[in-house]
Short mmCIF file of C-alpha atoms in Angstrom, two decimals:
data_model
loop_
_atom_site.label_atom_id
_atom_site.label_comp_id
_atom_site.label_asym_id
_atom_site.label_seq_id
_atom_site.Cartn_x
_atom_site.Cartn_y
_atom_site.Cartn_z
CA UNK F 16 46.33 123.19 -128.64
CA UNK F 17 47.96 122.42 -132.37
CA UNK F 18 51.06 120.80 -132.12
CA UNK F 19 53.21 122.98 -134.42
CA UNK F 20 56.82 121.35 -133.43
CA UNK F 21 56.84 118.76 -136.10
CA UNK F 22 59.31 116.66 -134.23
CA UNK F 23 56.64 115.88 -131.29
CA UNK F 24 53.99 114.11 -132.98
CA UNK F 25 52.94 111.82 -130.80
CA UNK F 26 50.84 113.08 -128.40
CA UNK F 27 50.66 112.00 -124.71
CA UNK F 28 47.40 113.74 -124.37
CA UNK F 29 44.07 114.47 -126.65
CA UNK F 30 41.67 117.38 -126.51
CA UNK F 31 38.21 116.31 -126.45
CA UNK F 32 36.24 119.24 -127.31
CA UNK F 33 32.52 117.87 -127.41
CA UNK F 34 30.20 118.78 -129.82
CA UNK F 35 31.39 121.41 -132.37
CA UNK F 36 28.94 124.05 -133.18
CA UNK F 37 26.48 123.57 -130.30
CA UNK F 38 29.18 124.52 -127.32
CA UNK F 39 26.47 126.97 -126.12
CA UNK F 40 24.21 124.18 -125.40
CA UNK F 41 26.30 121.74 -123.91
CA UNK F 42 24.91 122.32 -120.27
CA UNK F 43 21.72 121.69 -121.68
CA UNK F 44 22.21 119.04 -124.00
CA UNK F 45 24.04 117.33 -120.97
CA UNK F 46 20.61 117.23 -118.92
CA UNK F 47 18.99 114.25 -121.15
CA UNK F 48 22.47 112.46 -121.47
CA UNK F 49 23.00 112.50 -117.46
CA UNK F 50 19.18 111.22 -117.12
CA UNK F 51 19.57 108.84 -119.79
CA UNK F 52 23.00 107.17 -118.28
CA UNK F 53 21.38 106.72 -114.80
CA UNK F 54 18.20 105.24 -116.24
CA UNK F 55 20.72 102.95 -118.11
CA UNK F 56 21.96 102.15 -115.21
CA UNK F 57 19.17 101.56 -112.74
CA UNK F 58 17.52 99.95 -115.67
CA UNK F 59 20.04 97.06 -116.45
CA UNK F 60 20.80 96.71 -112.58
CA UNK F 61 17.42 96.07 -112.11
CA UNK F 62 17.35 94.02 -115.31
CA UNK F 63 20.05 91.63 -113.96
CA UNK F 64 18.87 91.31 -110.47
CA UNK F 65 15.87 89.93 -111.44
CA UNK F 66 17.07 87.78 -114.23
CA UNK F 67 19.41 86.30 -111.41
CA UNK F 68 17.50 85.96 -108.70
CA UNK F 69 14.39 84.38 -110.56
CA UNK F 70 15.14 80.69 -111.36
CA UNK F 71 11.62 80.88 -114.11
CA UNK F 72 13.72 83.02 -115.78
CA UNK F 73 16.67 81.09 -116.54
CA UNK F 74 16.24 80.61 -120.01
CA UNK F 75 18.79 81.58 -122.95
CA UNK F 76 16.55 84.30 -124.01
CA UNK F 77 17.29 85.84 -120.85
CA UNK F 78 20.73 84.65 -120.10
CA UNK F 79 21.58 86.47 -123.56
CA UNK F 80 19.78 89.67 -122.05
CA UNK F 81 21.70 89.72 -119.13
CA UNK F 82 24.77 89.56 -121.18
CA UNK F 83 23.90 92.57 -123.41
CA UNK F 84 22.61 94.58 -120.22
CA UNK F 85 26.25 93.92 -118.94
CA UNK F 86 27.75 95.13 -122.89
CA UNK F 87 25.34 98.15 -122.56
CA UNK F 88 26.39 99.35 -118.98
CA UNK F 89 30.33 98.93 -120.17
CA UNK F 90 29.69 100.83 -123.13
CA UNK F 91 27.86 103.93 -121.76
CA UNK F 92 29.88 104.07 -118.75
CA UNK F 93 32.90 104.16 -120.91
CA UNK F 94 31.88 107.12 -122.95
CA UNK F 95 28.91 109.09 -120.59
CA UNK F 96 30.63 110.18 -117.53
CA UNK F 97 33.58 111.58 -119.78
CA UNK F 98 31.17 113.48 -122.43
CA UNK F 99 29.30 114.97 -118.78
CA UNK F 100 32.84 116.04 -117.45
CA UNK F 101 33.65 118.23 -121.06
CA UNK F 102 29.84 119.90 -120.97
CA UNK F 103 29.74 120.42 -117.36
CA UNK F 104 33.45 121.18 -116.37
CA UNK F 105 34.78 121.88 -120.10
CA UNK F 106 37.44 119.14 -118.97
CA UNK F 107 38.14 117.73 -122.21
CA UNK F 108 41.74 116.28 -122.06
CA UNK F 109 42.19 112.61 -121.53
CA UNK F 110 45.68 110.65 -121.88
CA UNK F 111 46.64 108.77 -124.43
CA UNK F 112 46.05 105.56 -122.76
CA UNK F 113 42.60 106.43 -121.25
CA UNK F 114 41.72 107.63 -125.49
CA UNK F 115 42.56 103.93 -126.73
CA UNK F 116 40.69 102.02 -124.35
CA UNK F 117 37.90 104.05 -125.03
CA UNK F 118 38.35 103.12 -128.42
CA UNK F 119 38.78 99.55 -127.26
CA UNK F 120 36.39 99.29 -124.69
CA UNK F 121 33.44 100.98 -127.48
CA UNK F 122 34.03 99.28 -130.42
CA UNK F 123 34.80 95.76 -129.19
CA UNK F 124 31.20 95.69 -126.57
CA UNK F 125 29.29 97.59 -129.21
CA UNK F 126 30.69 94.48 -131.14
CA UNK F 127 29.51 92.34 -128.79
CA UNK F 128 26.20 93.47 -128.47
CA UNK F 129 25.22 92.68 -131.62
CA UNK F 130 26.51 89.24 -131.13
CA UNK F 131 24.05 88.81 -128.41
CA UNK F 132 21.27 90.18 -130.23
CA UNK F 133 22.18 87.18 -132.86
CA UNK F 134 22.26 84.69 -130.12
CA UNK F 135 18.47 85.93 -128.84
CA UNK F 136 17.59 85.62 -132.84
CA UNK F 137 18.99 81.75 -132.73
CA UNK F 138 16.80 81.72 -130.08
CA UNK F 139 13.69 82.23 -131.13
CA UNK F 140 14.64 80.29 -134.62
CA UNK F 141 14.73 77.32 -132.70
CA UNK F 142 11.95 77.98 -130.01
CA UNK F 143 9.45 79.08 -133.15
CA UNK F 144 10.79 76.43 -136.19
CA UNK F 145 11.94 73.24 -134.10
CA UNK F 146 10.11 74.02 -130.55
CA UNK F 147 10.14 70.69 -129.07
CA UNK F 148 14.21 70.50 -129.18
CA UNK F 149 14.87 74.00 -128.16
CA UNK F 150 15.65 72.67 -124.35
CA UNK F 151 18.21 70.21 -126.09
CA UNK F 152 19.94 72.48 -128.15
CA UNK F 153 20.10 75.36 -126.00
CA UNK F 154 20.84 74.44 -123.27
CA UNK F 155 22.96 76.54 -120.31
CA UNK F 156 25.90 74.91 -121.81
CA UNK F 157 25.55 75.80 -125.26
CA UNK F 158 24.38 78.81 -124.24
CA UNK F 159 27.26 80.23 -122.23
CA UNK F 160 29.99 78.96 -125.07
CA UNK F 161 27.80 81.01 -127.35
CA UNK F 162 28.07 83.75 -125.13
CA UNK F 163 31.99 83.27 -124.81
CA UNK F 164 32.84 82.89 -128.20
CA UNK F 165 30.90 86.65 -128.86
CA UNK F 166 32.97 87.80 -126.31
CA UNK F 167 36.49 86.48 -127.54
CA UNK F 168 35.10 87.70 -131.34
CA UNK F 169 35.04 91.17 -130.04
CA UNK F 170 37.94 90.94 -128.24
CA UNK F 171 39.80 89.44 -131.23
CA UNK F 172 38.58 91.56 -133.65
CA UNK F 173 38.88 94.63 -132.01
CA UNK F 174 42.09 94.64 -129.59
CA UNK F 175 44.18 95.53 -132.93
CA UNK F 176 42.45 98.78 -132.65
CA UNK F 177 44.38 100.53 -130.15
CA UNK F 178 47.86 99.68 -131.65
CA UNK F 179 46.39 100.22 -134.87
CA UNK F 180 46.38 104.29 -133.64
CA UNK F 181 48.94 104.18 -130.69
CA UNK F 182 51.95 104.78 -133.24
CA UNK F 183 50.35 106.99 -135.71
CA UNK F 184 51.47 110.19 -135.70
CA UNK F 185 49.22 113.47 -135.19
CA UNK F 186 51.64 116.04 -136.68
CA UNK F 187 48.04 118.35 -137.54
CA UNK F 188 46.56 118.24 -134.18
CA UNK F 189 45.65 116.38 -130.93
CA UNK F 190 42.06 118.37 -130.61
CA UNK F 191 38.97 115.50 -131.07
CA UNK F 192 36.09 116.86 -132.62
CA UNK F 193 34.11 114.24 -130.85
CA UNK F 194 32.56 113.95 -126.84
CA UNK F 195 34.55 110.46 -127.10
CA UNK F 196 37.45 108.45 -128.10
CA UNK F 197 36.62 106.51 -131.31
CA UNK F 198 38.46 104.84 -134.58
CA UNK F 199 37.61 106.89 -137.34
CA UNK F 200 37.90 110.25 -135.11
CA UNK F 201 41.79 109.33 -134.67
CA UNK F 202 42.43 108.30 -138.15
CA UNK F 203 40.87 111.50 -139.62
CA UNK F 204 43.17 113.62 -137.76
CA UNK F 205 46.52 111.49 -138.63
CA UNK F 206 49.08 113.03 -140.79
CA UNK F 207 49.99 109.27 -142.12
CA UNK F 208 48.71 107.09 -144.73
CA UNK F 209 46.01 105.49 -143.21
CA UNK F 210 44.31 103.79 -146.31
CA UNK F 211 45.16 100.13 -144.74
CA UNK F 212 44.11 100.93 -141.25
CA UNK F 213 40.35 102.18 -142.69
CA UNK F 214 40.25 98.83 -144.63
CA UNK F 215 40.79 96.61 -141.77
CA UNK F 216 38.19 98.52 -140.12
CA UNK F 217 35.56 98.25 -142.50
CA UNK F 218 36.78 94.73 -142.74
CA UNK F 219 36.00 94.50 -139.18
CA UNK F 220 32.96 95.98 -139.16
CA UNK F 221 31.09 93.73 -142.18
CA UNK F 222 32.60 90.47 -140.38
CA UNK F 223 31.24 91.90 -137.01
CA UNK F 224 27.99 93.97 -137.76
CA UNK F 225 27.15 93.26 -141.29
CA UNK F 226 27.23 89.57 -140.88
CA UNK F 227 25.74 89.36 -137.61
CA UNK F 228 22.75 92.03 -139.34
CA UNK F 229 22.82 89.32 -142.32
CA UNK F 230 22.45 86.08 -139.68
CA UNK F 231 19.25 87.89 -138.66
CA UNK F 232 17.93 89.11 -141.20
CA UNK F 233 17.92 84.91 -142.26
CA UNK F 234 16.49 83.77 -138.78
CA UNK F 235 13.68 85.88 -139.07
CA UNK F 236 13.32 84.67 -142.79
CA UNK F 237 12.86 81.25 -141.45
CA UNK F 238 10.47 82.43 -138.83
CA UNK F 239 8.58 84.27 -140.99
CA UNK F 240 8.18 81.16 -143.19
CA UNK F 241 7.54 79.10 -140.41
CA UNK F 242 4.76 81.48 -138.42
CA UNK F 243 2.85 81.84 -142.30
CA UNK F 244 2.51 78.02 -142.30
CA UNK F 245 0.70 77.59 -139.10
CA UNK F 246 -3.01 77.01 -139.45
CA UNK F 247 -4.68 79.77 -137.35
CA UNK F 248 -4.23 84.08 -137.48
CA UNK F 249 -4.11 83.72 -134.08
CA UNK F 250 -1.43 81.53 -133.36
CA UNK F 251 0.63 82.77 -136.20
CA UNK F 252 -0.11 86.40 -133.63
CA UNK F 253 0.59 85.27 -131.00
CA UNK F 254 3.70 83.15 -132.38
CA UNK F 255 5.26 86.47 -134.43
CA UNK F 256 4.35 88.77 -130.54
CA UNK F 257 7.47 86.45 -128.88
CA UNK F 258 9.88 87.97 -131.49
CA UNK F 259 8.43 92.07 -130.40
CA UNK F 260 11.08 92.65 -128.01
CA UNK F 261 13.25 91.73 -130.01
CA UNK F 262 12.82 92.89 -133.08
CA UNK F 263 12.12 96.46 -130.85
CA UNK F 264 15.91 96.11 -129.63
CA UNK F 265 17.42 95.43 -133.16
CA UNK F 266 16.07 98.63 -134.31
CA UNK F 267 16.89 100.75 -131.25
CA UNK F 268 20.78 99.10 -131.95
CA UNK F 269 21.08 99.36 -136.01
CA UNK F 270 19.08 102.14 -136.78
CA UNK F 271 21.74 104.35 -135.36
CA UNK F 272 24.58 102.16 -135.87
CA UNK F 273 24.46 101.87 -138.86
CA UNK F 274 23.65 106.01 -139.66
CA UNK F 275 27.23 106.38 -137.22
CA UNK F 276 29.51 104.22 -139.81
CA UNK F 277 27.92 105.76 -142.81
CA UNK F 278 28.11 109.10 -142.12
CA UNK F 279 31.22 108.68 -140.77
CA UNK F 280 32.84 107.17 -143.76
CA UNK F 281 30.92 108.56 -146.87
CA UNK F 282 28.60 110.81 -145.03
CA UNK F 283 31.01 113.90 -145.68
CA UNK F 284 28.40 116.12 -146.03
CA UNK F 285 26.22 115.61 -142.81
CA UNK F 286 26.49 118.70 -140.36
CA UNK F 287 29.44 116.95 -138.22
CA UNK F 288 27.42 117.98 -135.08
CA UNK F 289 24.55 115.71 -136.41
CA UNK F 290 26.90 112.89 -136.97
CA UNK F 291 28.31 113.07 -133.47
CA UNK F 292 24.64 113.14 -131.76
CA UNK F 293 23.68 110.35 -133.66
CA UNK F 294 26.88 108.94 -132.15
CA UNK F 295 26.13 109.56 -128.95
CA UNK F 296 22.60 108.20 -128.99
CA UNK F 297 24.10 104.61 -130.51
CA UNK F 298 25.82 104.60 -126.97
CA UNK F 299 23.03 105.66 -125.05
CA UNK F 300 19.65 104.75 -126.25
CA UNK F 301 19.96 101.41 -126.69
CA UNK F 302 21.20 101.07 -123.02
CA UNK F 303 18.08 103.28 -122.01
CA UNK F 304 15.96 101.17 -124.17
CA UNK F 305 16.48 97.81 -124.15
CA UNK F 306 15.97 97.00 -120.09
CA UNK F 307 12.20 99.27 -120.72
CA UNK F 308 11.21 97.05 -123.98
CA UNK F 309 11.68 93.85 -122.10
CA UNK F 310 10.25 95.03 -119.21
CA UNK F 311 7.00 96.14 -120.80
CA UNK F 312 6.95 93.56 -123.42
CA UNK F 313 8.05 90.62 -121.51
CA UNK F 314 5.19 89.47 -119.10
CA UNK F 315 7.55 87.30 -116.96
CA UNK F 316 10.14 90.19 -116.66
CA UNK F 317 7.00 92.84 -115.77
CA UNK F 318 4.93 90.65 -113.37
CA UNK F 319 8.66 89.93 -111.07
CA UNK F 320 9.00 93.71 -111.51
CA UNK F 321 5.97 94.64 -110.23
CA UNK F 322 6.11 92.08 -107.29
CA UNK F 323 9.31 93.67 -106.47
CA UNK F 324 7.87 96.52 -106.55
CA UNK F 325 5.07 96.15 -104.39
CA UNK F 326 6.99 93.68 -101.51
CA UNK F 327 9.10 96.86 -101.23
CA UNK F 328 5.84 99.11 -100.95
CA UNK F 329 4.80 96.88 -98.54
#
Protein backbone atom coordinates (compact mmCIF):
# COMPACT_ATOMS: atom_id res chain seq x y z
CA UNK A 1 0.00 0.00 0.00
CA UNK A 2 2.74 2.89 -1.18
CA UNK A 3 1.27 6.07 -1.32
CA UNK A 4 2.37 7.22 -4.81
CA UNK A 5 0.02 10.56 -4.99
CA UNK A 6 2.54 12.90 -3.59
CA UNK A 7 -0.10 15.35 -2.59
CA UNK A 8 -1.61 12.82 0.18
CA UNK A 9 1.10 12.35 2.50
CA UNK A 10 -0.33 12.13 5.50
CA UNK A 11 -1.67 9.05 6.15
CA UNK A 12 -4.90 8.33 8.13
CA UNK A 13 -3.91 4.76 8.40
CA UNK A 14 -0.48 2.56 8.84
CA UNK A 15 0.28 -0.95 7.68
CA UNK A 16 1.72 -3.00 10.30
CA UNK A 17 3.20 -5.87 8.63
CA UNK A 18 4.91 -7.88 11.58
CA UNK A 19 8.04 -9.37 11.34
CA UNK A 20 9.73 -9.12 7.89
CA UNK A 21 11.38 -12.21 6.72
CA UNK A 22 9.83 -14.74 9.11
CA UNK A 23 5.95 -14.20 7.79
CA UNK A 24 5.89 -18.03 7.44
CA UNK A 25 6.30 -18.40 11.06
CA UNK A 26 4.19 -15.92 12.43
CA UNK A 27 1.44 -18.49 13.62
CA UNK A 28 4.09 -20.10 15.35
CA UNK A 29 6.10 -17.48 16.67
CA UNK A 30 2.66 -16.11 17.98
CA UNK A 31 2.24 -19.32 20.32
CA UNK A 32 5.07 -18.15 22.99
CA UNK A 33 3.97 -14.39 22.64
CA UNK A 34 0.12 -15.32 23.43
CA UNK A 35 1.46 -17.60 26.48
CA UNK A 36 3.82 -15.10 27.53
CA UNK A 37 1.08 -12.04 27.60
CA UNK A 38 -1.37 -14.15 29.71
CA UNK A 39 1.34 -15.26 32.13
CA UNK A 40 2.07 -11.44 32.26
CA UNK A 41 -1.04 -10.99 33.09
CA UNK A 42 -2.09 -13.59 35.62
CA UNK A 43 1.33 -12.97 36.99
CA UNK A 44 1.10 -9.18 37.91
CA UNK A 45 -2.71 -9.66 38.85
CA UNK A 46 -1.69 -12.02 41.19
CA UNK A 47 1.33 -9.88 42.06
CA UNK A 48 -0.92 -6.92 43.05
CA UNK A 49 -3.58 -8.77 44.84
CA UNK A 50 -1.38 -9.96 47.21
CA UNK A 51 0.74 -6.92 47.63
CA UNK A 52 -2.74 -5.22 48.45
CA UNK A 53 -4.38 -7.36 50.41
CA UNK A 54 -1.32 -8.23 52.76
CA UNK A 55 -0.75 -5.33 55.21
CA UNK A 56 3.21 -7.20 56.07
CA UNK A 57 3.75 -6.27 52.81
CA UNK A 58 3.29 -2.70 52.72
CA UNK A 59 6.64 -1.63 52.40
CA UNK A 60 8.19 0.71 49.54
CA UNK A 61 9.97 -2.18 48.13
CA UNK A 62 6.73 -3.51 47.34
CA UNK A 63 4.65 -0.47 46.81
CA UNK A 64 7.35 0.27 43.96
CA UNK A 65 6.61 -3.39 42.62
CA UNK A 66 3.15 -2.91 42.40
CA UNK A 67 3.73 0.18 40.46
CA UNK A 68 5.98 -1.45 37.81
CA UNK A 69 3.55 -4.61 37.66
CA UNK A 70 0.89 -1.88 36.74
CA UNK A 71 3.79 -0.14 33.93
CA UNK A 72 4.37 -3.79 32.72
CA UNK A 73 0.63 -4.83 32.18
CA UNK A 74 0.08 -1.21 30.24
CA UNK A 75 2.94 -1.81 28.19
CA UNK A 76 2.35 -5.40 26.92
CA UNK A 77 -1.24 -4.91 26.61
CA UNK A 78 -0.56 -1.97 24.45
CA UNK A 79 1.60 -3.75 21.97
CA UNK A 80 0.62 -7.88 22.46
CA UNK A 81 -2.92 -8.19 21.52
CA UNK A 82 -2.18 -6.01 18.30
CA UNK A 83 1.15 -8.05 17.22
CA UNK A 84 -1.44 -11.50 17.90
CA UNK A 85 -4.18 -9.85 15.62
CA UNK A 86 -1.34 -9.29 12.43
CA UNK A 87 0.11 -13.16 12.98
CA UNK A 88 -3.15 -14.69 13.57
CA UNK A 89 -5.62 -12.63 11.36
CA UNK A 90 -2.84 -10.80 9.12
CA UNK A 91 -4.86 -7.61 10.37
CA UNK A 92 -2.15 -5.23 10.30
CA UNK A 93 -3.74 -1.73 9.75
CA UNK A 94 -4.25 0.51 12.69
CA UNK A 95 -5.32 4.39 12.48
CA UNK A 96 -3.32 7.00 12.87
CA UNK A 97 -4.46 7.82 16.26
CA UNK A 98 -4.41 4.22 17.66
CA UNK A 99 -0.25 4.25 15.97
CA UNK A 100 0.67 7.38 18.27
CA UNK A 101 -0.61 6.26 21.42
CA UNK A 102 1.09 3.22 20.94
CA UNK A 103 4.01 5.19 20.58
CA UNK A 104 2.93 7.15 23.62
CA UNK A 105 1.62 4.65 25.71
CA UNK A 106 5.32 2.37 25.03
CA UNK A 107 7.80 4.72 25.35
CA UNK A 108 6.51 6.90 28.20
CA UNK A 109 5.65 3.35 30.76
CA UNK A 110 8.77 1.68 29.43
CA UNK A 111 10.06 5.13 30.78
CA UNK A 112 8.52 4.68 33.76
CA UNK A 113 9.57 1.43 34.56
CA UNK A 114 12.88 2.15 34.86
CA UNK A 115 12.04 4.92 37.18
CA UNK A 116 10.61 2.40 39.49
CA UNK A 117 13.37 0.11 39.26
CA UNK A 118 15.51 3.35 40.57
CA UNK A 119 13.10 3.92 43.32
CA UNK A 120 13.47 -0.07 44.53
CA UNK A 121 17.49 0.74 44.14
CA UNK A 122 16.96 3.94 46.67
CA UNK A 123 15.48 1.44 48.50
CA UNK A 124 17.71 -0.87 49.34
CA UNK A 125 20.57 2.09 49.53
CA UNK A 126 18.91 3.21 52.45
CA UNK A 127 17.61 -0.15 54.01
CA UNK A 128 21.46 -1.65 53.51
CA UNK A 129 23.77 1.84 54.20
CA UNK A 130 21.52 3.84 56.82
CA UNK A 131 19.04 0.86 58.05
CA UNK A 132 17.83 2.27 61.18
CA UNK A 133 16.23 5.51 59.28
CA UNK A 134 14.88 3.71 56.34
CA UNK A 135 11.15 3.82 58.08
CA UNK A 136 11.76 7.71 58.36
CA UNK A 137 12.80 8.41 55.07
CA UNK A 138 10.66 6.21 53.20
CA UNK A 139 7.92 6.41 54.33
CA UNK A 140 4.26 5.86 52.34
CA UNK A 141 4.45 9.50 51.81
CA UNK A 142 7.69 9.86 50.32
CA UNK A 143 7.13 6.94 48.70
CA UNK A 144 4.04 7.68 46.63
CA UNK A 145 5.51 11.39 45.56
CA UNK A 146 8.42 9.31 44.34
CA UNK A 147 6.18 7.25 42.55
CA UNK A 148 4.26 10.39 41.08
CA UNK A 149 6.99 12.35 40.06
CA UNK A 150 8.24 8.96 37.74
CA UNK A 151 5.01 9.06 36.45
CA UNK A 152 4.71 12.88 35.46
CA UNK A 153 8.68 12.37 34.13
CA UNK A 154 7.38 9.94 31.64
CA UNK A 155 4.54 11.69 30.87
CA UNK A 156 6.53 14.92 30.38
CA UNK A 157 9.15 13.59 28.59
CA UNK A 158 7.40 11.55 26.34
CA UNK A 159 3.86 13.19 25.40
CA UNK A 160 5.98 15.37 22.72
CA UNK A 161 6.32 12.13 20.98
CA UNK A 162 3.15 11.79 19.24
CA UNK A 163 3.10 15.40 17.81
CA UNK A 164 6.61 15.03 17.22
CA UNK A 165 5.32 12.32 14.20
CA UNK A 166 1.58 13.37 13.82
CA UNK A 167 2.60 16.14 11.14
CA UNK A 168 5.42 14.49 9.46
CA UNK A 169 4.80 13.53 6.26
CA UNK A 170 5.14 9.81 4.81
CA UNK A 171 5.37 10.68 1.08
CA UNK A 172 7.56 6.92 0.73
CA UNK A 173 5.14 4.77 2.47
CA UNK A 174 2.65 4.07 5.33
CA UNK A 175 3.79 0.12 5.56
CA UNK A 176 5.62 -0.46 9.35
CA UNK A 177 8.18 -2.91 9.24
CA UNK A 178 7.52 -3.51 12.86
CA UNK A 179 4.55 -5.82 14.95
CA UNK A 180 4.10 -2.26 16.77
CA UNK A 181 3.87 1.40 16.72
CA UNK A 182 7.22 2.91 17.86
CA UNK A 183 9.48 6.31 17.44
CA UNK A 184 12.25 5.40 15.44
CA UNK A 185 9.96 3.00 13.12
CA UNK A 186 7.97 6.33 12.06
CA UNK A 187 10.90 8.53 11.65
CA UNK A 188 12.75 6.02 9.39
CA UNK A 189 10.01 5.96 7.01
CA UNK A 190 9.48 9.99 6.86
CA UNK A 191 10.30 11.77 3.74
CA UNK A 192 11.28 15.01 6.03
CA UNK A 193 14.28 16.11 7.76
CA UNK A 194 14.10 14.47 10.82
CA UNK A 195 17.70 15.15 12.24
CA UNK A 196 16.07 17.35 15.26
CA UNK A 197 13.32 14.97 16.06
CA UNK A 198 16.15 11.88 16.52
CA UNK A 199 18.10 14.32 18.80
CA UNK A 200 15.37 15.05 21.14
CA UNK A 201 14.88 11.47 21.30
CA UNK A 202 18.15 10.40 22.19
CA UNK A 203 18.02 13.39 24.42
CA UNK A 204 15.12 11.76 25.96
CA UNK A 205 16.32 8.61 26.26
CA UNK A 206 19.93 9.44 28.23
CA UNK A 207 17.81 11.85 30.65
CA UNK A 208 15.27 8.91 31.05
CA UNK A 209 17.21 5.52 30.76
CA UNK A 210 20.80 6.44 30.81
CA UNK A 211 20.56 8.44 33.93
CA UNK A 212 18.22 6.36 35.72
CA UNK A 213 20.93 3.15 34.54
CA UNK A 214 23.72 5.70 35.94
CA UNK A 215 21.63 6.39 39.51
CA UNK A 216 21.96 2.61 39.88
CA UNK A 217 24.76 1.75 38.85
CA UNK A 218 25.91 4.45 42.03
CA UNK A 219 23.41 2.88 44.61
CA UNK A 220 24.76 -0.35 44.19
CA UNK A 221 28.33 1.26 44.37
CA UNK A 222 27.46 2.41 47.79
CA UNK A 223 26.04 -0.92 48.70
CA UNK A 224 28.71 -2.69 47.54
CA UNK A 225 31.01 -0.53 49.72
CA UNK A 226 28.85 -0.76 52.48
CA UNK A 227 28.11 -4.85 52.44
CA UNK A 228 32.41 -5.24 52.05
CA UNK A 229 32.72 -3.34 55.37
CA UNK A 230 30.59 -5.52 57.48
CA UNK A 231 32.49 -7.89 59.71
CA UNK A 232 31.17 -11.40 58.83
CA UNK A 233 30.91 -13.45 55.02
CA UNK A 234 27.79 -14.26 56.18
CA UNK A 235 26.12 -11.22 56.84
CA UNK A 236 27.77 -9.44 54.02
CA UNK A 237 25.59 -12.88 52.09
CA UNK A 238 22.97 -12.57 53.39
CA UNK A 239 23.00 -8.56 53.21
CA UNK A 240 24.06 -8.58 49.15
CA UNK A 241 20.82 -11.84 48.75
CA UNK A 242 18.11 -8.70 49.55
CA UNK A 243 19.39 -6.88 46.41
CA UNK A 244 18.84 -10.64 44.04
CA UNK A 245 15.54 -9.74 42.88
CA UNK A 246 16.48 -6.93 42.02
CA UNK A 247 19.39 -6.91 40.46
CA UNK A 248 17.51 -10.18 38.46
CA UNK A 249 14.83 -7.49 37.19
CA UNK A 250 17.42 -4.82 36.05
CA UNK A 251 18.90 -7.28 33.78
CA UNK A 252 15.69 -8.84 32.44
CA UNK A 253 14.75 -4.73 31.68
CA UNK A 254 18.31 -3.33 30.22
CA UNK A 255 19.72 -6.17 28.71
CA UNK A 256 17.22 -5.86 25.96
CA UNK A 257 16.58 -2.30 26.22
CA UNK A 258 19.36 -1.26 25.70
CA UNK A 259 20.25 -3.95 22.48
CA UNK A 260 16.52 -2.23 21.05
CA UNK A 261 18.00 1.56 21.00
CA UNK A 262 21.33 0.46 19.71
CA UNK A 263 20.47 -1.50 17.05
CA UNK A 264 17.97 0.66 16.21
CA UNK A 265 20.06 3.71 15.84
CA UNK A 266 23.63 2.47 14.82
CA UNK A 267 22.83 -1.15 14.61
CA UNK A 268 22.28 -0.85 10.69
CA UNK A 269 23.59 -3.97 10.06
CA UNK A 270 21.61 -6.38 12.44
CA UNK A 271 19.15 -8.72 10.42
CA UNK A 272 16.05 -6.19 10.96
CA UNK A 273 14.01 -9.32 11.96
CA UNK A 274 16.51 -9.79 14.90
CA UNK A 275 16.15 -6.24 15.92
CA UNK A 276 12.38 -6.40 16.01
CA UNK A 277 12.36 -9.78 18.24
CA UNK A 278 14.61 -8.32 20.50
CA UNK A 279 11.96 -5.59 20.48
CA UNK A 280 9.35 -7.54 21.21
CA UNK A 281 10.92 -9.45 24.07
CA UNK A 282 11.83 -5.79 25.88
CA UNK A 283 7.90 -5.63 25.98
CA UNK A 284 7.28 -8.97 27.01
CA UNK A 285 9.82 -10.63 29.12
CA UNK A 286 10.24 -8.37 31.60
CA UNK A 287 6.41 -8.43 32.25
CA UNK A 288 6.71 -12.36 32.25
CA UNK A 289 9.64 -12.08 34.47
CA UNK A 290 9.55 -9.80 36.98
CA UNK A 291 6.12 -11.06 39.00
CA UNK A 292 8.17 -14.99 38.83
CA UNK A 293 11.64 -13.43 40.28
CA UNK A 294 9.88 -11.88 43.19
CA UNK A 295 7.80 -14.57 43.70
CA UNK A 296 10.56 -17.14 43.98
CA UNK A 297 13.07 -14.88 45.43
CA UNK A 298 11.00 -13.00 47.82
CA UNK A 299 10.06 -15.31 50.84
CA UNK A 300 7.23 -12.99 52.03
CA UNK A 301 5.74 -12.75 48.44
CA UNK A 302 6.14 -16.92 48.06
CA UNK A 303 4.93 -18.04 51.54
CA UNK A 304 1.30 -15.55 50.89
CA UNK A 305 1.40 -17.28 47.49
CA UNK A 306 1.48 -20.51 48.57
CA UNK A 307 -1.14 -19.92 51.40
CA UNK A 308 -3.29 -18.65 48.73
CA UNK A 309 -2.74 -21.34 47.07
CA UNK A 310 -3.50 -23.95 49.35
CA UNK A 311 -6.82 -22.03 51.20
CA UNK A 312 -8.09 -22.32 47.61
CA UNK A 313 -7.08 -26.15 47.45
CA UNK A 314 -8.72 -26.47 50.46
Amino acid sequence: MLLHNKTNVYPSTFILIGIPGLEYAHMWISIPFCMGYILALVGNCSLLFIIKTDSKLHEPVYLFLCMLAVADIVVCTTAVPKLLSIFWFHDGEIPIEGCLTQVFLIHSCSTMESGFLVGMAFDRYVAICNPLRHSAILTHTVTGAMGLAIVLRGTAFLSFHPFLLRWLPYCKTNIISHTYCEFMALIKIACAETSIRKAYSLVVAFLTGGVDFILIICSYVFILNTVFHLPSKDARLKTLGTCGSHVCVILVFYTPAFFSFLTHRFGHKVAPHIHILVANMYLLVPPVMDPIIYGVRTKKIRDRFLKLFSFQRT
